[in-house]
mmCIF file of C-alpha atoms in Angstrom:
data_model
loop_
_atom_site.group_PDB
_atom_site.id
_atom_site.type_symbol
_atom_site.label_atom_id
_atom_site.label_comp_id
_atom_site.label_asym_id
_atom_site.label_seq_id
_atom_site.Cartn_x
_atom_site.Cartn_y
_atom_site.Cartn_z
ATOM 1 C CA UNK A 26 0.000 0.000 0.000
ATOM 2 C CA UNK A 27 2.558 2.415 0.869
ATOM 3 C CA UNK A 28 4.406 1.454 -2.883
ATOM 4 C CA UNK A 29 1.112 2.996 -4.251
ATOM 5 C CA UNK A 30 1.259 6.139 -2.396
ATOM 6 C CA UNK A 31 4.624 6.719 -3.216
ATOM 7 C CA UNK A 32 3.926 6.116 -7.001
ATOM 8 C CA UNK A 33 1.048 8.553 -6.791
ATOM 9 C CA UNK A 34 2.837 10.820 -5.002
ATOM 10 C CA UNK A 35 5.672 10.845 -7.925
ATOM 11 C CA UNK A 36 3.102 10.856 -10.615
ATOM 12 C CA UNK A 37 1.158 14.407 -9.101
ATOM 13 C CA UNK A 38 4.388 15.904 -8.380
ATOM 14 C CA UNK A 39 5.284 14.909 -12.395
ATOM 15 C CA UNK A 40 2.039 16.495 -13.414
ATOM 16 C CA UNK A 41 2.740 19.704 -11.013
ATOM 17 C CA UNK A 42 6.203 20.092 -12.086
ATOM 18 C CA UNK A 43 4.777 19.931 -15.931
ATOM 19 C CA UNK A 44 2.678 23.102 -15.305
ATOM 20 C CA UNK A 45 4.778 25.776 -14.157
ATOM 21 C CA UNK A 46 5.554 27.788 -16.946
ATOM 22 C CA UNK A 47 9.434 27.991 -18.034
ATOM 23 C CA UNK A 48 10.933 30.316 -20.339
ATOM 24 C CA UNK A 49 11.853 28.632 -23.635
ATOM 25 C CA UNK A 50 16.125 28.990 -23.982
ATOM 26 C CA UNK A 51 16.355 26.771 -26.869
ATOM 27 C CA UNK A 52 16.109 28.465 -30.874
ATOM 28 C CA UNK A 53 13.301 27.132 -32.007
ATOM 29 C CA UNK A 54 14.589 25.788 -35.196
ATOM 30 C CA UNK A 55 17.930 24.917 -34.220
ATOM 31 C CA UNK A 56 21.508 26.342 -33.169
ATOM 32 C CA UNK A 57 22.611 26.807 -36.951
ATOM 33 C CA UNK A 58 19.332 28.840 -38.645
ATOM 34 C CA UNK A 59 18.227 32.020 -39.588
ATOM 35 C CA UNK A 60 14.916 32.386 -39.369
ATOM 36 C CA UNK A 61 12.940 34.794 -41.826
ATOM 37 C CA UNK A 62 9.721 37.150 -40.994
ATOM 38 C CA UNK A 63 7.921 39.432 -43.015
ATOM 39 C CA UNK A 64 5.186 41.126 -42.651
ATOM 40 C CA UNK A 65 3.424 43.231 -46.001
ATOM 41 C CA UNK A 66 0.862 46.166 -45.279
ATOM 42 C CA UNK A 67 -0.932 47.664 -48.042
ATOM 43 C CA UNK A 68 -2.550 51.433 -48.187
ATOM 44 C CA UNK A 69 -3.137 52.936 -51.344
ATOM 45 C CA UNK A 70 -0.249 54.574 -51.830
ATOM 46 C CA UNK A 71 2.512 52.418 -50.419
ATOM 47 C CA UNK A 72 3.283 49.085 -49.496
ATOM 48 C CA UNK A 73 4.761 48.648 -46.272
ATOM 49 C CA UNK A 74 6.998 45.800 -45.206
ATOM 50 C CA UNK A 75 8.244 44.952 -41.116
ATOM 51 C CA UNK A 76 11.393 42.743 -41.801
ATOM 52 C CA UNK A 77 12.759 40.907 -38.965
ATOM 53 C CA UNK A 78 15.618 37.949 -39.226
ATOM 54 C CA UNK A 79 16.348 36.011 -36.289
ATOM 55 C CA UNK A 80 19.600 34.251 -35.848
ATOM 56 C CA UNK A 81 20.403 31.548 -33.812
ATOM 57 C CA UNK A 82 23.372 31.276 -31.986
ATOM 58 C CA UNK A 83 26.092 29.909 -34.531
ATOM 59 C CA UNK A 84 25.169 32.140 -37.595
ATOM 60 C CA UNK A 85 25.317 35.071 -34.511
ATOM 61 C CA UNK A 86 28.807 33.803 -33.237
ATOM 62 C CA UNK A 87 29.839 33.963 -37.346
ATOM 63 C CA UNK A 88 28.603 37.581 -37.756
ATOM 64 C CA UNK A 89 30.213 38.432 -34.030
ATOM 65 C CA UNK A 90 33.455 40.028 -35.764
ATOM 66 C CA UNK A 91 31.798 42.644 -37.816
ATOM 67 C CA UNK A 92 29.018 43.164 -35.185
ATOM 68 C CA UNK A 93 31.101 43.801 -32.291
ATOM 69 C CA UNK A 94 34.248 45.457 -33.460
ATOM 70 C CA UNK A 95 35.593 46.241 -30.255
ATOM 71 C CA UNK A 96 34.913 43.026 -28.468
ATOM 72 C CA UNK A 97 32.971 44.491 -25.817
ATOM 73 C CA UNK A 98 29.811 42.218 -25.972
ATOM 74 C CA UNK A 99 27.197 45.391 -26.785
ATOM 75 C CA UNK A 100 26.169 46.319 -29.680
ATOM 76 C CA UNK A 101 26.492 50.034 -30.446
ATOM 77 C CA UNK A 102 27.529 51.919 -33.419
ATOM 78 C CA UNK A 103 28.864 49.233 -34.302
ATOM 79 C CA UNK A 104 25.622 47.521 -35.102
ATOM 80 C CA UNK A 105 24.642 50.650 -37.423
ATOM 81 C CA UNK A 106 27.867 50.102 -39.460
ATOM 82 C CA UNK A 107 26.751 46.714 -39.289
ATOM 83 C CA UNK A 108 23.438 47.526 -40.643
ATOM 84 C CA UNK A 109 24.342 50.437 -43.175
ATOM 85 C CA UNK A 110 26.850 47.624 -44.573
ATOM 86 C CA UNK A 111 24.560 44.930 -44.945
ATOM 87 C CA UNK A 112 20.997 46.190 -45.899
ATOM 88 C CA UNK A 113 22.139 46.649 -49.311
ATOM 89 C CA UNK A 114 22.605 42.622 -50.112
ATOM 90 C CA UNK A 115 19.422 42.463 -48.171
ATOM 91 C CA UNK A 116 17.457 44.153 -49.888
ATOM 92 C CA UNK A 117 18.948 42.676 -53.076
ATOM 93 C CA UNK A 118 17.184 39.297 -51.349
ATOM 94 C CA UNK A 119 14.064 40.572 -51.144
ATOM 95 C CA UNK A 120 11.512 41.698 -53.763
ATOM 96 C CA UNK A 121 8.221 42.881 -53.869
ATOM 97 C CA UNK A 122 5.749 42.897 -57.446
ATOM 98 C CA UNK A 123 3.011 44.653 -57.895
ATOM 99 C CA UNK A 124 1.135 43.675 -61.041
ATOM 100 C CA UNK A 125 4.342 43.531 -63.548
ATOM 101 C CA UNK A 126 6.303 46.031 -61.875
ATOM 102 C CA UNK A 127 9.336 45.216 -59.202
ATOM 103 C CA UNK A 128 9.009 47.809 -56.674
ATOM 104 C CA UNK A 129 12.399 49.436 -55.135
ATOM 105 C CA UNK A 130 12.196 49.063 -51.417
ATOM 106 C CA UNK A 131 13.184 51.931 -48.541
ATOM 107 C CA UNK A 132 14.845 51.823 -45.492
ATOM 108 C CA UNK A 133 12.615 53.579 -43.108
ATOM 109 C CA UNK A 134 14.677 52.318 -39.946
ATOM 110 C CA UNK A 135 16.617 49.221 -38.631
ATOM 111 C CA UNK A 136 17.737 47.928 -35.564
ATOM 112 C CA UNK A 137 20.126 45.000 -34.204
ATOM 113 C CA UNK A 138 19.898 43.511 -30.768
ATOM 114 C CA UNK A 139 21.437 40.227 -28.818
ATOM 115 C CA UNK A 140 19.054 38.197 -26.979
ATOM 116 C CA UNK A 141 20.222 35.604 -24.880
ATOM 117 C CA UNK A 142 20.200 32.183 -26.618
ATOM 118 C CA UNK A 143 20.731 28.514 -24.978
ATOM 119 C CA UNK A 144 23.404 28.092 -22.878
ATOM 120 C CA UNK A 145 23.920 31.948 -22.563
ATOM 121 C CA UNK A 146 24.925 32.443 -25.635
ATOM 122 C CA UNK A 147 23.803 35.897 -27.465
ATOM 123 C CA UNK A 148 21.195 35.155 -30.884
ATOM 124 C CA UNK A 149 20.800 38.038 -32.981
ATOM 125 C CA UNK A 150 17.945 39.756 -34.554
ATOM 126 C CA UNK A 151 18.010 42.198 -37.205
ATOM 127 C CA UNK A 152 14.983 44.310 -37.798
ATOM 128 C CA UNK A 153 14.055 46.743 -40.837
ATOM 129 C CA UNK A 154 10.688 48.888 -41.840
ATOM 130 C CA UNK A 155 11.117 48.820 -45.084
ATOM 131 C CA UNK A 156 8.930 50.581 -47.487
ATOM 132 C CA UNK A 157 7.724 50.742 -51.634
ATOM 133 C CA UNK A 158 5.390 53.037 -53.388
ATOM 134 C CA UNK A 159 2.855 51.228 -55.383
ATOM 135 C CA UNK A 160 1.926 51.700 -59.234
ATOM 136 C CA UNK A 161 -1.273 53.837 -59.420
ATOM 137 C CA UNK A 162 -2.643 51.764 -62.000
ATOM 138 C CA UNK A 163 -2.320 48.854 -58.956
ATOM 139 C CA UNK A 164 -5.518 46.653 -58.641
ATOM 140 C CA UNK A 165 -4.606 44.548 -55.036
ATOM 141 C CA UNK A 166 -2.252 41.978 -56.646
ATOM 142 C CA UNK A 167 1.320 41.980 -55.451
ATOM 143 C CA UNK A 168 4.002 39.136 -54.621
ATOM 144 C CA UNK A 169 6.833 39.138 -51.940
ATOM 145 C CA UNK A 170 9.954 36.887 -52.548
ATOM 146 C CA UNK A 171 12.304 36.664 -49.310
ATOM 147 C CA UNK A 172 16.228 35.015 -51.554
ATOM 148 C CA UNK A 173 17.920 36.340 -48.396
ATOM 149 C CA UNK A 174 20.392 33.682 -46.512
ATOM 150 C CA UNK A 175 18.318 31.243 -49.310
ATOM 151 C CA UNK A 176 21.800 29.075 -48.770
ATOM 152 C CA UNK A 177 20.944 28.508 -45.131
ATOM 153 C CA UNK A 178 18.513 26.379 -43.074
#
């Protein structure tokens, strides 16, 4: 009798434990991805597009050098040299069609920051606002292409 109460009492301390909420420390796709977001906004006017790539703790560690210059583990100016640098060959990545026209897309604003990844290591994610005037002949049909990082999981 007193196995059984034992058992039970390891089985309701198993379902306790289960429900107190944890903070996730894991990527969720993996140590070696970047993972891609976009989302598109349409007025009449413009089309506007919130960019956001998240990296995950390796592809962070491999852009480390040119994010953190002086080794000091913040980002700073640094990240907007960062940034200036690479939006360009982002932006090549991306596209954005409306009807049979490729619209060109503008930097409105961007912004790096580290977020702590497993084990303590820093992730990265890179955010733009990016926005593209439509055609005014435009009837509501457009299509977005994300090519960035296309080489990477």
């Amino acid at each position: 009798m007193a196995r059984w109460g034992w058992m039970l009492s390891c089985f309701a301390f198993a379902v306790f434990a289960s429900l107190i909420p944890r903070e996730a420390q894991a990527h969720p796709l993996g140590n070696f991805t970047i993972n891609h977001y976009s989302s598109l906004q349409f007025t009449e006017e413009n089309a506007r597009i919130t960019y956001v790539l998240d990296f995950a703790e390796i592809p962070t560690l491999q852009q480390k050098a040119r994010l953190d210059a002086d080794g000091d583990g913040k980002l700073s100016e640094e990240a907007n040299a960062y940034l200036e640098a690479e939006m360009p060959s982002l932006l090549e990545g991306l596209r954005l069609r409306a009807g049979d026209e490729i619209l060109p897309l503008e930097v409105r604003h961007h912004s790096a920051e580290y977020r702590t990844g497993q084990g303590g290591l820093p992730t990265l994610r890179v955010e733009a606002h990016l926005l593209a005037d439509l055609p005014k002949d435009w009837r509501g049909e457009a299509h977005f292409a994300d090519r960035t990082y296309a080489n990477r999981l």
